[in-house]
Amino acid sequence: MEDLVKKAGLGDILDKIKDQERISTEDGIRLYQSPDLLAVGYLANIVRERLNGDNAYFIYNQHINYSNICTNLCKFCAFGKDKSSDKAYEMTVEDVKEKVRERLDEPISEIHMVGGIHPDLPFSYYIDILQGIKEVRPDVHIQAFTCVEIAHLAGLAEKPVDQTLKILMDAGLDSIPGGGAEVFSPRIRELTCEKKLSGEGWLEVTQTAHRLGLKTNATMLYGHIETIEERIEHLDALRTAQDETGGFLAFIPLSFHPKNTEMSTLSRTSGIDDLKSVAVARCFLDNFPHIKAYWVMIGPKMAQIALSFGADDVDGTVKEEIITHMAGAETEQAMSIEELVRIIKEAGRTPVQRGTLYDVIKTY
Ligand code: V47
């Protein structure tokens, strides 16, 4: 394989990766541009196995999207709806509690809860849904509200982000998911999500969370109108932020699904791009402990292969995923533990059921 990597003109990057030397942004661009997927995957696998051995993590989680009403209406999103839309919905606090109650017999360890930027729900609503979940399921870990929502909540609370986060933590918030990062480039934000919190704003919120001891994830929505240079700039900003505050757990590349969006003329991402996005991220984000191949977006088959291209996590059981399915995802709504264990074992890795903070619940 090393010969293959050298033949692909990536011998200098191989040396750096073997020596645990950081690769440059130019190296990152070269990896993305390389037509030799196997060579790039080989490099990523070195980092993957150094950091996580043969482990492939998954979690027993539940998704709750409390409302799809959103004032940002990003062009790439099929989930967010204007308040006046007949497809708009909003759950009451009791509805959210009922969703949790319905599945109390399952060994769910994490609730992943996000929504849109709602024009008029009060700050107290967000406190109430966090407290409501913990009332029904006291031991569950709540990973909720993207940094974009947190910035909005700080506006509602009329408090700085750190104080807002402290109030949310007291109410039950345990960590923050990686959504809303999209692509940090102002050009991309201007063209696709001009009303959304800026990339700098997103990073500011996530780093504030890190300083309070909250762990967060990071994502990148790829495969629409962004350039390879803009992808690497995005990864570079994440790597720098992680050097400073160190609170990121996982990076998740999100493959763009165009159906029912304002960008519906674009194609779905290719398998090559899906694997390269995982592999380049693994090589570049040397300070991120985990890279997640989100099976809901790239499908269980591609997630399985991604476990040899840098990924060490496939997310989890999920169930009732709405954001990607509204945008045309053809994957199932949920996977059972048995299915997750099977796809991981078939990929030659060790299935590890984890908690949100990568504490080991069970090794299969
Ligand atoms: O912020 C929106 C993206 C994100 C589309 O932290 C789309 O572990 C593809 O962030 N096609 C929400 N993507 C999902 C998310 C996430 C999912 C799973 C795990 C974690 C984690 C985070 O989905 C949004 C946006 O970036 N998105 N529309 C679309 N049409």
GROMACS .gro file of C-alpha atoms and ligand atoms in nm:
model
  394
    1MET     CA    1   0.000   0.000   0.000
    2GLU     CA    2   0.282   0.244   0.074
    3ASP     CA    3   0.398   0.203  -0.285
    4LEU     CA    4   0.049   0.288  -0.402
    5VAL     CA    5   0.051   0.602  -0.187
    6LYS     CA    6   0.391   0.705  -0.324
    7LYS     CA    7   0.279   0.635  -0.681
    8ALA     CA    8  -0.020   0.862  -0.615
    9GLY     CA    9   0.231   1.140  -0.534
   10LEU     CA   10   0.134   1.145  -0.167
   11GLY     CA   11   0.460   1.005  -0.024
   12ASP     CA   12   0.543   1.328   0.160
   13ILE     CA   13   0.201   1.326   0.331
   14LEU     CA   14   0.252   0.959   0.422
   15ASP     CA   15   0.580   1.055   0.593
   16LYS     CA   16   0.410   1.333   0.788
   17ILE     CA   17   0.125   1.107   0.898
   18LYS     CA   18   0.362   0.831   1.005
   19ASP     CA   19   0.570   1.086   1.199
   20GLN     CA   20   0.252   1.230   1.354
   21GLU     CA   21   0.334   1.564   1.197
   22ARG     CA   22   0.043   1.796   1.120
   23ILE     CA   23  -0.055   1.819   0.752
   24SER     CA   24  -0.094   2.163   0.593
   25THR     CA   25  -0.398   2.313   0.421
   26GLU     CA   26  -0.219   2.256   0.088
   27ASP     CA   27  -0.181   1.888   0.181
   28GLY     CA   28  -0.552   1.875   0.262
   29ILE     CA   29  -0.640   2.019  -0.077
   30ARG     CA   30  -0.407   1.769  -0.249
   31LEU     CA   31  -0.576   1.480  -0.066
   32TYR     CA   32  -0.918   1.599  -0.180
   33GLN     CA   33  -0.793   1.646  -0.535
   34SER     CA   34  -0.620   1.309  -0.554
   35PRO     CA   35  -0.800   1.066  -0.784
   36ASP     CA   36  -0.655   0.780  -0.580
   37LEU     CA   37  -0.923   0.712  -0.321
   38LEU     CA   38  -0.750   0.402  -0.185
   39ALA     CA   39  -0.429   0.594  -0.119
   40VAL     CA   40  -0.617   0.867   0.068
   41GLY     CA   41  -0.812   0.602   0.261
   42TYR     CA   42  -0.492   0.422   0.355
   43LEU     CA   43  -0.352   0.742   0.506
   44ALA     CA   44  -0.675   0.806   0.698
   45ASN     CA   45  -0.678   0.452   0.828
   46ILE     CA   46  -0.334   0.499   0.983
   47VAL     CA   47  -0.469   0.790   1.190
   48ARG     CA   48  -0.795   0.608   1.264
   49GLU     CA   49  -0.622   0.299   1.399
   50ARG     CA   50  -0.368   0.502   1.594
   51LEU     CA   51  -0.647   0.690   1.774
   52ASN     CA   52  -0.920   0.428   1.800
   53GLY     CA   53  -0.768   0.089   1.717
   54ASP     CA   54  -1.033  -0.141   1.575
   55ASN     CA   55  -1.318   0.012   1.772
   56ALA     CA   56  -1.626   0.128   1.584
   57TYR     CA   57  -1.867   0.314   1.808
   58PHE     CA   58  -2.243   0.350   1.804
   59ILE     CA   59  -2.502   0.483   2.045
   60TYR     CA   60  -2.859   0.398   2.140
   61ASN     CA   61  -3.016   0.736   2.078
   62GLN     CA   62  -3.349   0.903   2.013
   63HIS     CA   63  -3.400   1.207   1.790
   64ILE     CA   64  -3.658   1.468   1.881
   65ASN     CA   65  -3.719   1.771   1.659
   66TYR     CA   66  -3.940   1.995   1.875
   67SER     CA   67  -4.040   2.227   1.588
   68ASN     CA   68  -3.960   2.284   1.221
   69ILE     CA   69  -4.069   2.647   1.226
   70CYS     CA   70  -3.768   2.855   1.127
   71THR     CA   71  -3.697   3.214   1.033
   72ASN     CA   72  -3.366   3.133   0.861
   73LEU     CA   73  -3.508   2.919   0.577
   74CYS     CA   74  -3.167   2.812   0.442
   75LYS     CA   75  -3.164   2.715   0.075
   76PHE     CA   76  -3.018   2.370   0.143
   77CYS     CA   77  -3.277   2.276   0.405
   78ALA     CA   78  -3.606   2.092   0.347
   79PHE     CA   79  -3.689   2.072   0.715
   80GLY     CA   80  -3.736   2.438   0.813
   81LYS     CA   81  -4.078   2.590   0.737
   82ASP     CA   82  -4.227   2.933   0.766
   83LYS     CA   83  -4.478   2.966   1.049
   84SER     CA   84  -4.761   3.005   0.796
   85SER     CA   85  -4.681   2.679   0.612
   86ASP     CA   86  -4.932   2.396   0.639
   87LYS     CA   87  -4.633   2.168   0.704
   88ALA     CA   88  -4.517   2.371   1.006
   89TYR     CA   89  -4.538   2.202   1.346
   90GLU     CA   90  -4.443   2.270   1.702
   91MET     CA   91  -4.450   2.031   1.996
   92THR     CA   92  -4.578   2.134   2.334
   93VAL     CA   93  -4.369   2.053   2.640
   94GLU     CA   94  -4.614   1.769   2.705
   95ASP     CA   95  -4.564   1.640   2.345
   96VAL     CA   96  -4.187   1.628   2.399
   97LYS     CA   97  -4.232   1.445   2.730
   98GLU     CA   98  -4.470   1.200   2.563
   99LYS     CA   99  -4.209   1.124   2.293
  100VAL     CA  100  -3.966   1.032   2.570
  101ARG     CA  101  -4.227   0.838   2.766
  102GLU     CA  102  -4.320   0.631   2.456
  103ARG     CA  103  -3.975   0.474   2.451
  104LEU     CA  104  -3.899   0.435   2.820
  105ASP     CA  105  -3.874   0.058   2.774
  106GLU     CA  106  -3.575   0.097   2.540
  107PRO     CA  107  -3.215   0.139   2.667
  108ILE     CA  108  -3.180   0.488   2.520
  109SER     CA  109  -2.876   0.670   2.660
  110GLU     CA  110  -2.894   0.994   2.458
  111ILE     CA  111  -3.163   1.227   2.332
  112HIS     CA  112  -3.054   1.434   2.033
  113MET     CA  113  -3.286   1.734   2.010
  114VAL     CA  114  -3.270   2.020   1.761
  115GLY     CA  115  -3.520   2.248   1.589
  116GLY     CA  116  -3.541   2.562   1.377
  117ILE     CA  117  -3.503   2.925   1.477
  118HIS     CA  118  -3.855   2.978   1.602
  119PRO     CA  119  -3.988   3.336   1.584
  120ASP     CA  120  -4.187   3.338   1.906
  121LEU     CA  121  -4.132   3.048   2.145
  122PRO     CA  122  -4.010   3.205   2.473
  123PHE     CA  123  -3.684   3.117   2.647
  124SER     CA  124  -3.886   2.939   2.917
  125TYR     CA  125  -4.006   2.682   2.658
  126TYR     CA  126  -3.649   2.558   2.603
  127ILE     CA  127  -3.589   2.531   2.976
  128ASP     CA  128  -3.919   2.347   3.015
  129ILE     CA  129  -3.844   2.089   2.746
  130LEU     CA  130  -3.500   2.016   2.894
  131GLN     CA  131  -3.646   1.981   3.244
  132GLY     CA  132  -3.942   1.783   3.109
  133ILE     CA  133  -3.714   1.527   2.944
  134LYS     CA  134  -3.512   1.486   3.263
  135GLU     CA  135  -3.833   1.445   3.466
  136VAL     CA  136  -3.940   1.154   3.248
  137ARG     CA  137  -3.594   1.004   3.197
  138PRO     CA  138  -3.355   1.140   3.463
  139ASP     CA  139  -3.049   0.943   3.353
  140VAL     CA  140  -3.056   1.029   2.984
  141HIS     CA  141  -2.786   1.249   2.832
  142ILE     CA  142  -2.940   1.544   2.646
  143GLN     CA  143  -2.741   1.656   2.345
  144ALA     CA  144  -2.942   1.949   2.221
  145PHE     CA  145  -2.960   2.278   2.032
  146THR     CA  146  -2.709   2.363   1.762
  147CYS     CA  147  -2.481   2.661   1.822
  148VAL     CA  148  -2.718   2.857   1.596
  149GLU     CA  149  -3.008   2.784   1.832
  150ILE     CA  150  -2.793   2.862   2.138
  151ALA     CA  151  -2.708   3.206   1.994
  152HIS     CA  152  -3.081   3.261   1.935
  153LEU     CA  153  -3.163   3.151   2.291
  154ALA     CA  154  -2.905   3.394   2.428
  155GLY     CA  155  -3.091   3.667   2.240
  156LEU     CA  156  -3.421   3.554   2.395
  157ALA     CA  157  -3.269   3.535   2.742
  158GLU     CA  158  -3.105   3.875   2.688
  159LYS     CA  159  -2.788   3.731   2.839
  160PRO     CA  160  -2.437   3.656   2.711
  161VAL     CA  161  -2.386   3.309   2.564
  162ASP     CA  162  -2.193   3.177   2.867
  163GLN     CA  163  -2.466   3.275   3.112
  164THR     CA  164  -2.733   3.134   2.880
  165LEU     CA  165  -2.545   2.806   2.856
  166LYS     CA  166  -2.516   2.787   3.235
  167ILE     CA  167  -2.895   2.824   3.267
  168LEU     CA  168  -2.948   2.555   3.001
  169MET     CA  169  -2.699   2.326   3.175
  170ASP     CA  170  -2.883   2.370   3.505
  171ALA     CA  171  -3.203   2.271   3.324
  172GLY     CA  172  -3.049   1.950   3.184
  173LEU     CA  173  -2.838   2.030   2.878
  174ASP     CA  174  -2.540   1.790   2.875
  175SER     CA  175  -2.368   1.853   2.540
  176ILE     CA  176  -2.417   2.025   2.204
  177PRO     CA  177  -2.456   1.857   1.863
  178GLY     CA  178  -2.259   1.965   1.559
  179GLY     CA  179  -2.530   2.111   1.337
  180GLY     CA  180  -2.550   2.460   1.193
  181ALA     CA  181  -2.182   2.480   1.100
  182GLU     CA  182  -2.260   2.421   0.728
  183VAL     CA  183  -1.955   2.573   0.553
  184PHE     CA  184  -1.801   2.865   0.741
  185SER     CA  185  -1.705   3.059   0.426
  186PRO     CA  186  -1.891   3.395   0.418
  187ARG     CA  187  -1.938   3.342   0.040
  188ILE     CA  188  -2.125   3.015   0.097
  189ARG     CA  189  -2.327   3.155   0.386
  190GLU     CA  190  -2.426   3.457   0.177
  191LEU     CA  191  -2.543   3.233  -0.108
  192THR     CA  192  -2.713   2.956   0.092
  193CYS     CA  193  -2.805   3.076   0.442
  194GLU     CA  194  -2.765   3.450   0.463
  195LYS     CA  195  -2.979   3.487   0.778
  196LYS     CA  196  -2.791   3.223   0.972
  197LEU     CA  197  -2.537   3.289   1.247
  198SER     CA  198  -2.194   3.349   1.086
  199GLY     CA  199  -1.917   3.091   1.092
  200GLU     CA  200  -1.730   3.308   1.342
  201GLY     CA  201  -2.042   3.325   1.557
  202TRP     CA  202  -2.080   2.946   1.545
  203LEU     CA  203  -1.719   2.897   1.654
  204GLU     CA  204  -1.757   3.154   1.931
  205VAL     CA  205  -2.058   2.969   2.077
  206THR     CA  206  -1.892   2.628   2.055
  207GLN     CA  207  -1.573   2.755   2.218
  208THR     CA  208  -1.773   2.925   2.494
  209ALA     CA  209  -1.936   2.587   2.558
  210HIS     CA  210  -1.594   2.420   2.572
  211ARG     CA  211  -1.475   2.674   2.828
  212LEU     CA  212  -1.772   2.579   3.049
  213GLY     CA  213  -1.678   2.212   3.021
  214LEU     CA  214  -1.950   2.119   2.771
  215LYS     CA  215  -1.847   1.885   2.492
  216THR     CA  216  -1.964   1.965   2.140
  217ASN     CA  217  -1.954   1.813   1.792
  218ALA     CA  218  -1.882   1.976   1.459
  219THR     CA  219  -2.023   1.916   1.112
  220MET     CA  220  -1.966   2.030   0.754
  221LEU     CA  221  -2.243   2.021   0.495
  222TYR     CA  222  -2.062   1.921   0.175
  223GLY     CA  223  -2.159   1.853  -0.183
  224HIS     CA  224  -2.347   2.168  -0.288
  225ILE     CA  225  -2.172   2.481  -0.419
  226GLU     CA  226  -1.864   2.493  -0.197
  227THR     CA  227  -1.513   2.454  -0.335
  228ILE     CA  228  -1.251   2.214  -0.206
  229GLU     CA  229  -1.055   2.514  -0.077
  230GLU     CA  230  -1.362   2.624   0.122
  231ARG     CA  231  -1.397   2.275   0.271
  232ILE     CA  232  -1.035   2.280   0.386
  233GLU     CA  233  -1.072   2.635   0.525
  234HIS     CA  234  -1.366   2.501   0.727
  235LEU     CA  235  -1.161   2.208   0.860
  236ASP     CA  236  -0.872   2.442   0.935
  237ALA     CA  237  -1.096   2.670   1.144
  238LEU     CA  238  -1.218   2.365   1.338
  239ARG     CA  239  -0.864   2.235   1.394
  240THR     CA  240  -0.751   2.576   1.523
  241ALA     CA  241  -1.054   2.602   1.752
  242GLN     CA  242  -0.987   2.254   1.890
  243ASP     CA  243  -0.622   2.350   1.960
  244GLU     CA  244  -0.751   2.643   2.164
  245THR     CA  245  -1.039   2.496   2.364
  246GLY     CA  246  -1.025   2.118   2.309
  247GLY     CA  247  -1.393   2.036   2.364
  248PHE     CA  248  -1.486   1.875   2.032
  249LEU     CA  249  -1.572   1.507   2.049
  250ALA     CA  250  -1.653   1.421   1.687
  251PHE     CA  251  -1.655   1.565   1.339
  252ILE     CA  252  -1.939   1.458   1.112
  253PRO     CA  253  -1.931   1.530   0.738
  254LEU     CA  254  -2.294   1.577   0.625
  255SER     CA  255  -2.369   1.480   0.266
  256PHE     CA  256  -2.603   1.730   0.097
  257HIS     CA  257  -2.949   1.592   0.007
  258PRO     CA  258  -3.108   1.822  -0.251
  259LYS     CA  259  -3.470   1.699  -0.271
  260ASN     CA  260  -3.742   1.946  -0.161
  261THR     CA  261  -3.483   2.222  -0.112
  262GLU     CA  262  -3.425   2.543  -0.306
  263MET     CA  263  -3.113   2.373  -0.444
  264SER     CA  264  -3.301   2.071  -0.577
  265THR     CA  265  -3.138   2.089  -0.922
  266LEU     CA  266  -2.807   1.976  -0.772
  267SER     CA  267  -2.715   1.606  -0.762
  268ARG     CA  268  -2.661   1.386  -0.457
  269THR     CA  269  -2.300   1.344  -0.350
  270SER     CA  270  -2.102   1.055  -0.499
  271GLY     CA  271  -1.969   0.761  -0.300
  272ILE     CA  272  -1.618   0.881  -0.380
  273ASP     CA  273  -1.689   1.223  -0.231
  274ASP     CA  274  -1.853   1.068   0.077
  275LEU     CA  275  -1.548   0.850   0.148
  276LYS     CA  276  -1.301   1.126   0.068
  277SER     CA  277  -1.479   1.366   0.300
  278VAL     CA  278  -1.441   1.116   0.583
  279ALA     CA  279  -1.080   1.033   0.494
  280VAL     CA  280  -0.954   1.389   0.444
  281ALA     CA  281  -1.122   1.495   0.770
  282ARG     CA  282  -0.948   1.207   0.953
  283CYS     CA  283  -0.607   1.306   0.813
  284PHE     CA  284  -0.657   1.679   0.869
  285LEU     CA  285  -0.836   1.692   1.206
  286ASP     CA  286  -0.552   1.527   1.396
  287ASN     CA  287  -0.682   1.675   1.722
  288PHE     CA  288  -1.039   1.540   1.691
  289PRO     CA  289  -1.082   1.212   1.877
  290HIS     CA  290  -1.362   1.081   1.653
  291ILE     CA  291  -1.491   1.097   1.295
  292LYS     CA  292  -1.848   0.990   1.245
  293ALA     CA  293  -1.989   0.835   0.927
  294TYR     CA  294  -2.358   0.921   0.974
  295TRP     CA  295  -2.540   0.621   0.825
  296VAL     CA  296  -2.865   0.817   0.790
  297MET     CA  297  -2.705   1.044   0.529
  298ILE     CA  298  -2.465   0.815   0.343
  299GLY     CA  299  -2.647   0.488   0.398
  300PRO     CA  300  -2.542   0.189   0.611
  301LYS     CA  301  -2.340   0.036   0.325
  302MET     CA  302  -2.125   0.343   0.274
  303ALA     CA  303  -2.094   0.394   0.652
  304GLN     CA  304  -1.963   0.038   0.673
  305ILE     CA  305  -1.693   0.108   0.413
  306ALA     CA  306  -1.614   0.442   0.577
  307LEU     CA  307  -1.493   0.244   0.881
  308SER     CA  308  -1.186   0.160   0.669
  309PHE     CA  309  -1.150   0.518   0.542
  310GLY     CA  310  -1.105   0.705   0.870
  311ALA     CA  311  -1.441   0.679   1.048
  312ASP     CA  312  -1.467   0.514   1.390
  313ASP     CA  313  -1.833   0.590   1.461
  314VAL     CA  314  -2.157   0.535   1.269
  315ASP     CA  315  -2.390   0.737   1.499
  316GLY     CA  316  -2.669   0.519   1.633
  317THR     CA  317  -3.017   0.377   1.635
  318VAL     CA  318  -3.164   0.725   1.564
  319LYS     CA  319  -3.535   0.656   1.476
  320GLU     CA  320  -3.769   0.927   1.352
  321GLU     CA  321  -3.499   1.124   1.174
  322ILE     CA  322  -3.670   1.412   0.991
  323ILE     CA  323  -3.408   1.658   0.862
  324THR     CA  324  -3.247   1.428   0.604
  325HIS     CA  325  -3.562   1.234   0.521
  326MET     CA  326  -3.747   1.556   0.430
  327ALA     CA  327  -3.460   1.619   0.186
  328GLY     CA  328  -3.501   1.284   0.013
  329ALA     CA  329  -3.292   1.038   0.215
  330GLU     CA  330  -3.392   0.685   0.126
  331THR     CA  331  -3.230   0.525   0.430
  332GLU     CA  332  -3.441   0.356   0.698
  333GLN     CA  333  -3.574   0.564   0.988
  334ALA     CA  334  -3.391   0.352   1.243
  335MET     CA  335  -3.136   0.075   1.286
  336SER     CA  336  -3.144  -0.183   1.562
  337ILE     CA  337  -2.844  -0.263   1.778
  338GLU     CA  338  -2.827  -0.604   1.606
  339GLU     CA  339  -2.803  -0.441   1.261
  340LEU     CA  340  -2.541  -0.191   1.377
  341VAL     CA  341  -2.335  -0.468   1.536
  342ARG     CA  342  -2.365  -0.678   1.218
  343ILE     CA  343  -2.251  -0.405   0.977
  344ILE     CA  344  -1.959  -0.317   1.204
  345LYS     CA  345  -1.849  -0.679   1.246
  346GLU     CA  346  -1.875  -0.738   0.872
  347ALA     CA  347  -1.642  -0.441   0.824
  348GLY     CA  348  -1.384  -0.620   1.040
  349ARG     CA  349  -1.414  -0.378   1.332
  350THR     CA  350  -1.512  -0.420   1.697
  351PRO     CA  351  -1.861  -0.286   1.774
  352VAL     CA  352  -1.861  -0.070   2.086
  353GLN     CA  353  -2.186   0.069   2.222
  354ARG     CA  354  -2.098   0.404   2.375
  355GLY     CA  355  -2.245   0.682   2.581
  356THR     CA  356  -2.239   1.035   2.439
  357LEU     CA  357  -1.896   1.107   2.588
  358TYR     CA  358  -1.756   0.782   2.439
  359ASP     CA  359  -1.776   0.597   2.769
  360VAL     CA  360  -1.797   0.228   2.685
  361ILE     CA  361  -2.137   0.072   2.759
  362LYS     CA  362  -2.078  -0.264   2.592
  363THR     CA  363  -1.828  -0.422   2.356
  364TYR     CA  364  -1.971  -0.686   2.120
  365V47     O1  365  -2.741   2.174   1.072
  365V47     C1  366  -2.985   2.049   0.662
  365V47     C2  367  -2.782   1.963   0.788
  365V47     C3  368  -2.780   1.944   1.014
  365V47     C4  369  -2.974   1.922   0.487
  365V47     O2  370  -2.366   1.617   1.628
  365V47     C5  371  -2.872   1.885   0.575
  365V47     O3  372  -2.361   1.401   1.632
  365V47     C6  373  -2.802   1.725   0.426
  365V47     O4  374  -2.611   1.836   1.253
  365V47     N1  375  -2.897   1.759   0.337
  365V47     C7  376  -2.852   1.878   1.130
  365V47     N2  377  -2.786   1.787   0.544
  365V47     C8  378  -2.801   1.737   1.156
  365V47     C9  379  -2.676   1.737   1.237
  365V47    C10  380  -2.630   1.612   1.302
  365V47    C11  381  -2.681   1.489   1.262
  365V47    C12  382  -2.636   1.374   1.326
  365V47    C13  383  -2.546   1.378   1.427
  365V47    C14  384  -2.498   1.502   1.469
  365V47    C15  385  -2.402   1.508   1.583
  365V47    C16  386  -2.538   1.619   1.405
  365V47     O5  387  -2.822   1.882   0.894
  365V47    C17  388  -2.807   2.088   0.987
  365V47    C18  389  -2.756   2.101   0.845
  365V47     O6  390  -2.618   2.121   0.845
  365V47     N3  391  -2.881   1.966   0.680
  365V47     N4  392  -3.044   2.023   0.543
  365V47    C19  393  -2.986   1.856   0.365
  365V47     N5  394  -3.078   1.890   0.276
   0.00000   0.00000   0.00000
